[in-house]
Short mmCIF file of C-alpha atoms in Angstrom, two decimals:
data_model
loop_
_atom_site.label_atom_id
_atom_site.label_comp_id
_atom_site.label_asym_id
_atom_site.label_seq_id
_atom_site.Cartn_x
_atom_site.Cartn_y
_atom_site.Cartn_z
CA MET B 323 -1.21 224.24 227.60
CA ARG B 324 -4.13 226.57 228.48
CA LYS B 325 -4.71 226.80 224.55
CA VAL B 326 -4.81 223.17 224.18
CA PHE B 327 -7.16 222.74 226.96
CA GLN B 328 -9.70 225.36 225.48
CA ALA B 329 -9.44 223.44 222.30
CA ASP B 330 -10.35 220.20 223.99
CA LEU B 331 -13.26 221.81 225.74
CA GLN B 332 -14.41 223.15 222.47
CA GLN B 333 -14.24 219.78 220.85
CA ILE B 334 -16.15 218.12 223.60
CA GLY B 335 -18.87 220.71 223.22
CA GLU B 336 -18.95 220.17 219.44
CA GLU B 337 -19.22 216.32 219.92
CA LEU B 338 -22.14 216.82 222.26
CA ILE B 339 -23.84 219.09 219.72
CA GLU B 340 -23.24 216.42 217.00
CA MET B 341 -24.67 213.61 219.20
CA SER B 342 -27.82 215.96 219.73
CA ARG B 343 -28.08 216.34 215.88
CA LEU B 344 -27.75 212.56 215.44
CA VAL B 345 -30.49 211.60 218.07
CA ALA B 346 -32.86 214.28 216.63
CA THR B 347 -32.25 212.44 213.20
CA ALA B 348 -32.56 209.16 214.78
CA MET B 349 -35.95 209.89 216.30
CA GLU B 350 -37.25 211.54 213.19
CA ARG B 351 -36.40 208.54 211.08
CA ALA B 352 -37.42 205.97 213.70
CA TYR B 353 -40.85 207.46 213.96
CA GLU B 354 -41.09 207.74 210.23
CA SER B 355 -40.33 203.92 209.89
CA PHE B 356 -42.77 203.29 212.80
CA ALA B 357 -45.69 205.45 211.23
CA ASN B 358 -45.21 203.96 207.74
CA ALA B 359 -44.25 200.37 208.63
CA ASP B 360 -41.07 200.98 206.59
CA ILE B 361 -38.83 198.05 207.54
CA GLU B 362 -35.90 199.17 205.45
CA LEU B 363 -35.79 202.69 207.19
CA ALA B 364 -36.13 200.88 210.59
CA GLN B 365 -33.19 198.69 209.81
CA GLU B 366 -31.03 201.75 208.96
CA VAL B 367 -32.06 203.62 212.20
CA ILE B 368 -31.30 200.42 214.22
CA GLY B 369 -27.77 200.20 212.37
CA GLU B 370 -27.02 203.75 212.78
CA ASP B 371 -27.38 203.80 216.61
CA ALA B 372 -23.79 202.27 216.71
CA LYS B 373 -22.58 205.59 215.31
CA ILE B 374 -24.14 207.38 218.34
CA ASP B 375 -22.53 204.92 220.78
CA PHE B 376 -19.19 205.32 218.97
CA LEU B 377 -19.33 209.09 219.25
CA GLN B 378 -20.16 208.75 223.10
CA ASN B 379 -17.19 206.41 223.58
CA GLN B 380 -14.97 208.98 221.65
CA LEU B 381 -16.26 211.93 223.63
CA ASP B 382 -15.74 209.99 226.96
CA GLU B 383 -12.19 209.01 226.12
CA ARG B 384 -11.42 212.66 225.21
CA ALA B 385 -12.91 213.71 228.53
CA ILE B 386 -10.76 211.28 230.40
CA ASP B 387 -7.61 212.39 228.50
CA VAL B 388 -8.39 215.85 229.40
CA LEU B 389 -8.73 215.10 232.98
CA ALA B 390 -5.49 212.97 233.07
CA LEU B 391 -3.32 215.52 231.05
CA GLN B 392 -4.69 218.93 231.95
CA GLY B 393 -5.95 218.38 235.61
CA PRO B 394 -8.82 220.86 235.31
CA VAL B 395 -10.19 222.34 238.42
CA ALA B 396 -13.48 224.29 239.39
CA SER B 397 -15.91 225.16 236.66
CA ASP B 398 -13.70 223.56 234.03
CA LEU B 399 -13.69 220.25 235.93
CA ARG B 400 -17.50 220.47 236.44
CA MET B 401 -17.81 221.14 232.74
CA ILE B 402 -15.83 217.88 231.93
CA VAL B 403 -17.78 215.68 234.42
CA GLY B 404 -21.13 217.15 233.16
CA SER B 405 -20.11 216.33 229.71
CA LEU B 406 -19.80 212.62 230.69
CA ARG B 407 -23.30 212.82 232.11
CA MET B 408 -24.72 214.64 229.11
CA SER B 409 -23.14 212.09 226.63
CA ALA B 410 -24.79 209.24 228.67
CA SER B 411 -28.14 211.03 228.31
CA LEU B 412 -27.76 211.55 224.60
CA GLU B 413 -26.62 207.93 224.12
CA ARG B 414 -29.72 206.83 225.87
CA MET B 415 -31.97 208.98 223.69
CA GLY B 416 -30.39 207.16 220.75
CA ASP B 417 -31.27 203.88 222.33
CA LEU B 418 -34.82 204.98 222.66
CA ALA B 419 -35.16 206.02 219.11
CA ARG B 420 -33.77 202.67 218.20
CA HIS B 421 -36.44 200.94 220.42
CA VAL B 422 -39.03 202.72 218.29
CA ALA B 423 -37.63 201.39 215.18
CA GLN B 424 -37.34 197.94 216.64
CA LEU B 425 -41.04 197.95 217.35
CA ALA B 426 -41.72 198.88 213.65
CA ARG B 427 -39.51 196.09 212.57
CA LEU B 428 -40.96 193.48 214.99
CA ARG B 429 -44.64 194.23 213.64
CA PHE B 430 -43.78 194.70 210.05
CA PRO B 431 -45.85 194.67 207.76
CA GLN B 432 -48.50 195.63 210.21
CA GLN B 433 -48.74 198.98 211.85
CA VAL B 434 -47.57 198.96 215.48
CA VAL B 435 -50.33 201.09 216.76
CA PRO B 436 -54.12 201.67 216.05
CA ASP B 437 -54.97 204.64 213.77
CA SER B 438 -56.89 206.32 216.75
CA ILE B 439 -53.57 206.62 218.68
CA ALA B 440 -51.32 207.37 215.85
CA PRO B 441 -51.84 211.36 215.97
CA THR B 442 -50.79 211.29 219.72
CA PHE B 443 -47.69 209.47 219.00
CA GLN B 444 -47.02 211.74 216.00
CA ALA B 445 -47.29 214.73 218.26
CA MET B 446 -45.08 213.15 220.98
CA ALA B 447 -42.44 212.28 218.39
CA GLU B 448 -42.54 215.79 217.04
CA LEU B 449 -41.99 217.22 220.54
CA ASP B 450 -39.04 214.79 221.00
CA ILE B 451 -37.29 215.82 217.77
CA ALA B 452 -37.83 219.58 218.78
CA ILE B 453 -36.29 218.80 222.29
CA ALA B 454 -33.38 217.12 220.71
CA GLY B 455 -32.92 220.29 218.42
CA LYS B 456 -33.26 222.64 221.27
CA VAL B 457 -30.71 220.58 223.32
CA GLY B 458 -28.08 221.27 220.41
CA GLU B 459 -29.09 224.92 220.41
CA LEU B 460 -28.69 225.12 224.27
CA LEU B 461 -25.30 223.33 224.22
CA ASP B 462 -24.26 225.83 221.61
CA SER B 463 -25.66 229.14 223.08
CA ARG B 464 -25.93 228.23 226.79
CA ASP B 465 -28.99 230.42 226.76
CA LEU B 466 -31.14 229.41 229.63
CA ALA B 467 -34.28 230.48 227.94
CA VAL B 468 -33.86 227.50 225.59
CA ALA B 469 -33.61 225.34 228.71
CA ARG B 470 -37.07 226.56 229.74
CA GLU B 471 -38.30 225.76 226.34
CA ILE B 472 -37.16 222.27 226.63
CA ILE B 473 -38.96 221.87 230.04
CA GLU B 474 -42.13 223.27 228.36
CA LEU B 475 -41.92 220.85 225.49
CA ASN B 476 -41.34 217.96 227.86
CA THR B 477 -44.49 218.93 229.92
CA LYS B 478 -46.63 218.61 226.72
CA ILE B 479 -45.08 215.11 226.11
CA ASP B 480 -45.98 214.08 229.82
CA GLU B 481 -49.56 215.30 229.14
CA LEU B 482 -49.74 213.26 225.95
CA HIS B 483 -48.20 210.34 227.77
CA VAL B 484 -51.05 210.40 230.31
CA SER B 485 -53.64 210.72 227.64
CA ILE B 486 -52.50 207.33 226.17
CA PHE B 487 -53.13 205.72 229.43
CA LYS B 488 -56.57 207.34 229.57
CA ALA B 489 -57.32 205.98 226.05
CA VAL B 490 -56.17 202.49 227.04
CA ALA B 491 -58.53 202.80 230.06
CA SER B 492 -61.55 204.07 228.02
CA PRO B 493 -64.54 201.68 227.47
CA GLU B 494 -63.95 201.95 223.74
CA TRP B 495 -60.53 200.37 223.95
CA SER B 496 -60.86 197.02 222.32
CA HIS B 497 -57.42 196.28 221.03
CA SER B 498 -55.40 193.01 221.46
CA GLY B 499 -53.04 192.41 224.23
CA PRO B 500 -49.87 192.79 222.11
CA MET B 501 -51.22 195.95 220.64
CA THR B 502 -51.80 197.35 224.05
CA ALA B 503 -48.34 196.31 225.25
CA ASP B 504 -46.89 197.99 222.22
CA VAL B 505 -48.72 201.16 222.66
CA THR B 506 -47.59 201.23 226.28
CA LEU B 507 -44.01 200.63 225.43
CA THR B 508 -44.08 203.18 222.57
CA SER B 509 -45.45 205.84 224.86
CA ARG B 510 -42.81 205.13 227.46
CA TYR B 511 -39.93 205.30 225.01
CA LEU B 512 -41.29 208.67 223.59
CA GLU B 513 -41.83 209.95 227.19
CA ARG B 514 -38.24 208.87 228.34
CA PHE B 515 -36.67 210.45 225.39
CA GLY B 516 -37.98 213.86 226.41
CA ASP B 517 -36.83 213.23 230.03
CA HIS B 518 -33.28 212.70 228.96
CA GLY B 519 -33.53 215.98 226.93
CA VAL B 520 -34.58 217.64 230.29
CA SER B 521 -31.61 216.04 232.10
CA VAL B 522 -29.25 217.60 229.61
CA ALA B 523 -31.06 220.92 230.06
CA ARG B 524 -30.65 220.70 233.84
CA LYS B 525 -27.14 219.94 233.58
CA VAL B 526 -26.29 222.90 231.28
CA SER B 527 -28.33 225.10 233.48
CA TYR B 528 -26.32 223.99 236.53
CA LEU B 529 -23.09 224.48 234.78
CA VAL B 530 -24.07 228.08 233.74
CA THR B 531 -25.47 229.22 237.11
CA GLY B 532 -23.74 226.93 239.52
CA GLU B 533 -27.11 226.09 240.89
CA TRP B 534 -29.81 223.40 240.37
CA ASP B 535 -32.87 225.10 239.10
CA PRO B 536 -35.85 223.83 241.08
CA ASP B 537 -38.21 224.57 238.00
CA ILE B 538 -36.09 222.13 235.96
CA THR B 539 -36.80 218.90 237.54
CA VAL B 540 -37.30 215.57 235.96
CA PHE B 541 -38.75 212.43 237.62
CA MET C 1010 -1.27 212.97 249.95
CA ARG C 1011 -1.26 209.43 248.54
CA LYS C 1012 -2.70 208.26 251.89
CA VAL C 1013 -5.58 210.69 251.71
CA PHE C 1014 -6.29 209.57 248.18
CA GLN C 1015 -6.53 205.98 249.03
CA ALA C 1016 -8.91 206.71 251.86
CA ASP C 1017 -11.05 208.71 249.44
CA LEU C 1018 -11.09 205.83 246.89
CA GLN C 1019 -12.07 203.55 249.57
CA GLN C 1020 -14.84 205.75 250.71
CA ILE C 1021 -16.21 205.98 247.26
CA GLY C 1022 -16.11 202.33 246.96
CA GLU C 1023 -17.97 201.85 250.18
CA GLU C 1024 -20.61 204.33 249.13
CA LEU C 1025 -21.19 202.35 245.96
CA ILE C 1026 -21.57 199.22 248.11
CA GLU C 1027 -23.94 201.21 250.26
CA MET C 1028 -26.02 202.12 247.34
CA SER C 1029 -26.22 198.53 246.05
CA ARG C 1030 -27.49 197.57 249.44
CA LEU C 1031 -30.19 200.28 249.42
CA VAL C 1032 -31.39 199.46 245.96
CA ALA C 1033 -31.64 195.73 246.88
CA THR C 1034 -33.79 196.76 249.85
CA ALA C 1035 -35.80 199.15 247.70
CA MET C 1036 -36.59 196.43 245.27
CA GLU C 1037 -37.35 193.87 247.84
CA ARG C 1038 -39.70 196.17 249.71
CA ALA C 1039 -41.24 197.60 246.49
CA TYR C 1040 -42.06 194.16 245.16
CA GLU C 1041 -43.59 193.28 248.57
CA SER C 1042 -45.90 196.38 248.52
CA PHE C 1043 -46.70 195.47 244.89
CA ALA C 1044 -47.55 191.79 245.59
CA ASN C 1045 -49.54 192.49 248.69
CA ALA C 1046 -51.19 195.73 247.80
CA ASP C 1047 -49.60 197.38 250.78
CA ILE C 1048 -49.96 201.00 250.33
CA GLU C 1049 -48.09 202.04 253.58
CA LEU C 1050 -45.12 200.11 252.48
CA ALA C 1051 -45.31 201.41 248.88
CA GLN C 1052 -45.38 205.06 250.37
CA GLU C 1053 -42.22 204.25 252.46
CA VAL C 1054 -40.31 202.87 249.48
CA ILE C 1055 -41.21 206.01 247.30
CA GLY C 1056 -40.13 208.21 250.24
CA GLU C 1057 -36.93 206.47 250.84
CA ASP C 1058 -35.69 206.71 247.15
CA ALA C 1059 -34.61 210.26 248.11
CA LYS C 1060 -31.97 208.64 250.35
CA ILE C 1061 -30.43 206.83 247.35
CA ASP C 1062 -30.48 210.10 245.39
CA PHE C 1063 -28.65 211.89 248.17
CA LEU C 1064 -25.91 209.14 248.48
CA GLN C 1065 -25.36 209.42 244.66
CA ASN C 1066 -25.00 213.32 244.90
CA GLN C 1067 -22.66 212.82 247.96
CA LEU C 1068 -20.54 210.26 246.17
CA ASP C 1069 -20.39 212.41 242.94
CA GLU C 1070 -19.29 215.36 244.85
CA ARG C 1071 -16.76 213.34 246.56
CA ALA C 1072 -15.50 212.12 243.15
CA ILE C 1073 -15.33 215.47 241.77
CA ASP C 1074 -13.34 216.76 244.85
CA VAL C 1075 -10.87 213.85 244.30
CA LEU C 1076 -10.52 214.89 240.70
CA ALA C 1077 -9.80 218.57 241.68
CA LEU C 1078 -7.52 217.91 244.72
CA GLN C 1079 -5.71 214.80 243.74
CA GLY C 1080 -5.50 214.98 239.98
CA PRO C 1081 -5.54 211.12 239.58
CA VAL C 1082 -4.19 209.61 236.39
CA ALA C 1083 -4.35 206.17 234.69
CA SER C 1084 -6.24 203.44 236.50
CA ASP C 1085 -7.20 205.64 239.41
CA LEU C 1086 -8.64 208.18 237.17
CA ARG C 1087 -10.72 205.53 235.40
CA MET C 1088 -11.77 204.31 238.70
CA ILE C 1089 -13.25 207.60 239.74
CA VAL C 1090 -14.91 208.16 236.34
CA GLY C 1091 -16.18 204.62 236.52
CA SER C 1092 -17.66 205.34 239.85
CA LEU C 1093 -19.61 208.20 238.55
CA ARG C 1094 -21.06 205.90 235.90
CA MET C 1095 -21.93 203.24 238.39
CA SER C 1096 -23.50 205.63 240.84
CA ALA C 1097 -25.70 206.67 237.99
CA SER C 1098 -26.76 203.06 237.28
CA LEU C 1099 -27.37 202.36 240.90
CA GLU C 1100 -29.48 205.55 241.24
CA ARG C 1101 -31.61 204.44 238.25
CA MET C 1102 -32.19 201.01 239.93
CA GLY C 1103 -33.60 202.85 242.80
CA ASP C 1104 -35.84 204.85 240.51
CA LEU C 1105 -37.03 201.64 238.99
CA ALA C 1106 -37.90 200.05 242.38
CA ARG C 1107 -39.78 203.31 243.12
CA HIS C 1108 -41.85 202.89 239.94
CA VAL C 1109 -42.81 199.42 240.97
CA ALA C 1110 -44.12 200.86 244.45
CA GLN C 1111 -45.82 203.72 242.55
CA LEU C 1112 -47.92 201.17 240.48
CA ALA C 1113 -48.94 199.53 243.72
CA ARG C 1114 -49.87 202.88 245.16
CA LEU C 1115 -51.80 203.89 241.83
CA ARG C 1116 -53.92 200.72 241.83
CA PHE C 1117 -54.49 200.20 245.72
CA PRO C 1118 -56.49 198.51 246.98
CA GLN C 1119 -56.58 196.45 243.80
CA GLN C 1120 -53.64 194.09 242.89
CA VAL C 1121 -51.78 195.53 239.89
CA VAL C 1122 -51.29 192.34 237.94
CA PRO C 1123 -53.47 189.17 237.46
CA ASP C 1124 -52.64 186.17 239.67
CA SER C 1125 -51.62 184.17 236.60
CA ILE C 1126 -48.77 186.63 235.97
CA ALA C 1127 -47.77 187.13 239.58
CA PRO C 1128 -45.43 184.21 239.88
CA THR C 1129 -43.21 185.36 236.91
CA PHE C 1130 -43.05 188.95 238.36
CA GLN C 1131 -42.10 187.35 241.70
CA ALA C 1132 -39.29 185.42 239.99
CA MET C 1133 -38.15 188.54 238.12
CA ALA C 1134 -38.12 190.57 241.31
CA GLU C 1135 -36.13 187.90 243.11
CA LEU C 1136 -33.60 187.78 240.39
CA ASP C 1137 -33.41 191.70 240.64
CA ILE C 1138 -32.66 191.59 244.30
CA ALA C 1139 -30.10 188.92 243.84
CA ILE C 1140 -28.46 190.92 241.13
CA ALA C 1141 -28.27 194.00 243.47
CA GLY C 1142 -26.86 191.71 246.12
CA LYS C 1143 -24.18 190.51 243.69
CA VAL C 1144 -23.41 193.90 242.52
CA GLY C 1145 -22.39 194.76 246.13
CA GLU C 1146 -20.29 191.53 246.45
CA LEU C 1147 -18.63 192.43 243.14
CA LEU C 1148 -17.82 195.89 244.18
CA ASP C 1149 -16.32 194.48 247.33
CA SER C 1150 -14.33 191.59 246.07
CA ARG C 1151 -13.68 192.51 242.35
CA ASP C 1152 -14.05 188.81 241.57
CA LEU C 1153 -15.04 188.63 238.06
CA ALA C 1154 -16.89 185.34 238.55
CA VAL C 1155 -19.52 187.34 240.36
CA ALA C 1156 -19.86 189.59 237.28
CA ARG C 1157 -20.58 186.37 235.26
CA GLU C 1158 -23.23 185.44 237.85
CA ILE C 1159 -24.86 188.77 237.44
CA ILE C 1160 -25.02 188.19 233.66
CA GLU C 1161 -26.43 184.83 234.02
CA LEU C 1162 -29.16 186.09 236.43
CA ASN C 1163 -29.96 189.02 234.12
CA THR C 1164 -30.33 186.35 231.14
CA LYS C 1165 -33.06 184.63 233.24
CA ILE C 1166 -34.85 187.88 233.73
CA ASP C 1167 -34.69 188.62 229.97
CA GLU C 1168 -36.29 185.13 229.33
CA LEU C 1169 -39.05 185.83 231.85
CA HIS C 1170 -39.58 189.28 230.34
CA VAL C 1171 -40.24 187.68 226.84
CA SER C 1172 -42.50 185.16 228.62
CA ILE C 1173 -44.76 187.94 229.86
CA PHE C 1174 -45.08 189.19 226.17
CA LYS C 1175 -46.00 185.60 225.25
CA ALA C 1176 -48.62 185.51 227.90
CA VAL C 1177 -50.05 188.85 226.71
CA ALA C 1178 -50.19 187.62 223.13
CA SER C 1179 -51.96 184.27 224.08
CA PRO C 1180 -55.52 183.71 223.10
CA GLU C 1181 -56.41 183.27 226.84
CA TRP C 1182 -55.33 186.75 227.61
CA SER C 1183 -58.55 188.71 228.46
CA HIS C 1184 -57.50 191.35 230.90
CA SER C 1185 -58.40 195.03 230.67
CA GLY C 1186 -56.34 197.70 228.84
CA PRO C 1187 -55.06 199.25 231.98
CA MET C 1188 -54.06 195.90 233.34
CA THR C 1189 -52.31 195.07 230.29
CA ALA C 1190 -50.51 198.44 230.35
CA ASP C 1191 -49.52 197.88 233.88
CA VAL C 1192 -48.21 194.35 233.24
CA THR C 1193 -46.14 195.78 230.39
CA LEU C 1194 -44.61 198.61 232.40
CA THR C 1195 -43.95 196.28 235.46
CA SER C 1196 -42.11 193.86 233.26
CA ARG C 1197 -40.15 196.69 231.65
CA TYR C 1198 -39.15 198.09 235.10
CA LEU C 1199 -38.01 194.66 236.32
CA GLU C 1200 -36.03 194.07 233.28
CA ARG C 1201 -34.39 197.37 233.23
CA PHE C 1202 -33.33 197.06 236.86
CA GLY C 1203 -31.25 193.79 235.88
CA ASP C 1204 -29.87 195.63 232.89
CA HIS C 1205 -28.41 198.47 235.15
CA GLY C 1206 -26.88 195.68 237.33
CA VAL C 1207 -25.16 194.26 234.32
CA SER C 1208 -23.94 197.86 233.45
CA VAL C 1209 -22.10 198.00 236.81
CA ALA C 1210 -20.70 194.51 236.36
CA ARG C 1211 -19.33 195.48 232.92
CA LYS C 1212 -17.81 198.73 234.39
CA VAL C 1213 -16.10 196.68 237.23
CA SER C 1214 -14.85 194.07 234.78
CA TYR C 1215 -13.49 196.88 232.56
CA LEU C 1216 -11.66 198.54 235.37
CA VAL C 1217 -10.14 195.24 236.61
CA THR C 1218 -9.07 193.87 233.29
CA GLY C 1219 -8.69 196.98 231.38
CA GLU C 1220 -10.92 195.52 228.39
CA TRP C 1221 -14.48 195.33 227.66
CA ASP C 1222 -15.62 191.86 227.96
CA PRO C 1223 -17.49 190.84 224.88
CA ASP C 1224 -19.61 188.33 226.84
CA ILE C 1225 -20.77 191.00 229.25
CA THR C 1226 -23.04 193.04 226.96
CA VAL C 1227 -26.18 194.77 227.70
CA PHE C 1228 -28.77 196.22 225.10
#
């Protein structure tokens, strides 16, 4: 029984890592479609989000089966419940990558954002992809130094997010209403993606230490 | 044992209803602070969000205790796991109300949005408050007709959300970059609040019928 249980736990852990890989790829491809106004790629990313949703459902069903059949307690129980939370965060990261691709599709063949803003979004997307990669690494290693790295990467995203609003508020900003709205939404999507990565990092940290780390907070 | 378990389930159900009440009030007061540029009220709403977070933590801890001590299976187990998901949606609705109040605080003493847009946001906020009220009713009654009403209210929010983007894209739109960004974010917050209400409605519907209702979808 115990052996089956350990195999289940390991399977759930691997599915979380697989989800983190898929969302890293989703954001990488979504941003590529966005930056290059590549509608075929955008369509692919949008279609492939279903795979992430499917994986979440599969993981959640497995977790519920483990709860029903194995009746875990203490840290094992918290691990399973934590997995349900983490799969929800990862699924949401997939949605946000999809939203970026949907903006690319909506504005095709135009670019979504002005050239002056593109490098900032490029940097935010790269930080998001790095965070998704680190989330996989953290889930695998449970090394809390990686959790700290995720927080630091997310702090940089927040700074870039603020810089976008400063650019929109500057006297030089002369872009149209729709472009300003698209810039605002893109910045929000890229910023929220990082926040969900931090949520996973907090959860792993809690599961490892048994305590919420006050330095790992997300708003 | 069985009696204790039923009392626990009932307690969790009541806490969910209490959360739905708090988020309805939070959105009502947040929108009031936003519409009237009332910074004291905005501050109160922002401060009171901690109460919703606290209630979520309490509910989640209770759910984990029930899983550990009672080892529920079948529909009871799904109810508990579903409660964890619903508490997360409700907590997020509280965050979104807080974001609306934060915009009011950020722009004080100015109004956040132009007069021409205010009635649309007013209507969206009223629909949000109605959804939060219906969520409480649904959690209490498990009457799936109420779930349908929630979906219909949310469809109206989505239409208003689209109308905001049309207004921003119209030739008459001449507002500043920051105001356009604020309008975009406000619309997004009000729209997401409704989506989370639909998530709860879907979850209750699933728990009652054992099936996902294809008419109750949220993107």
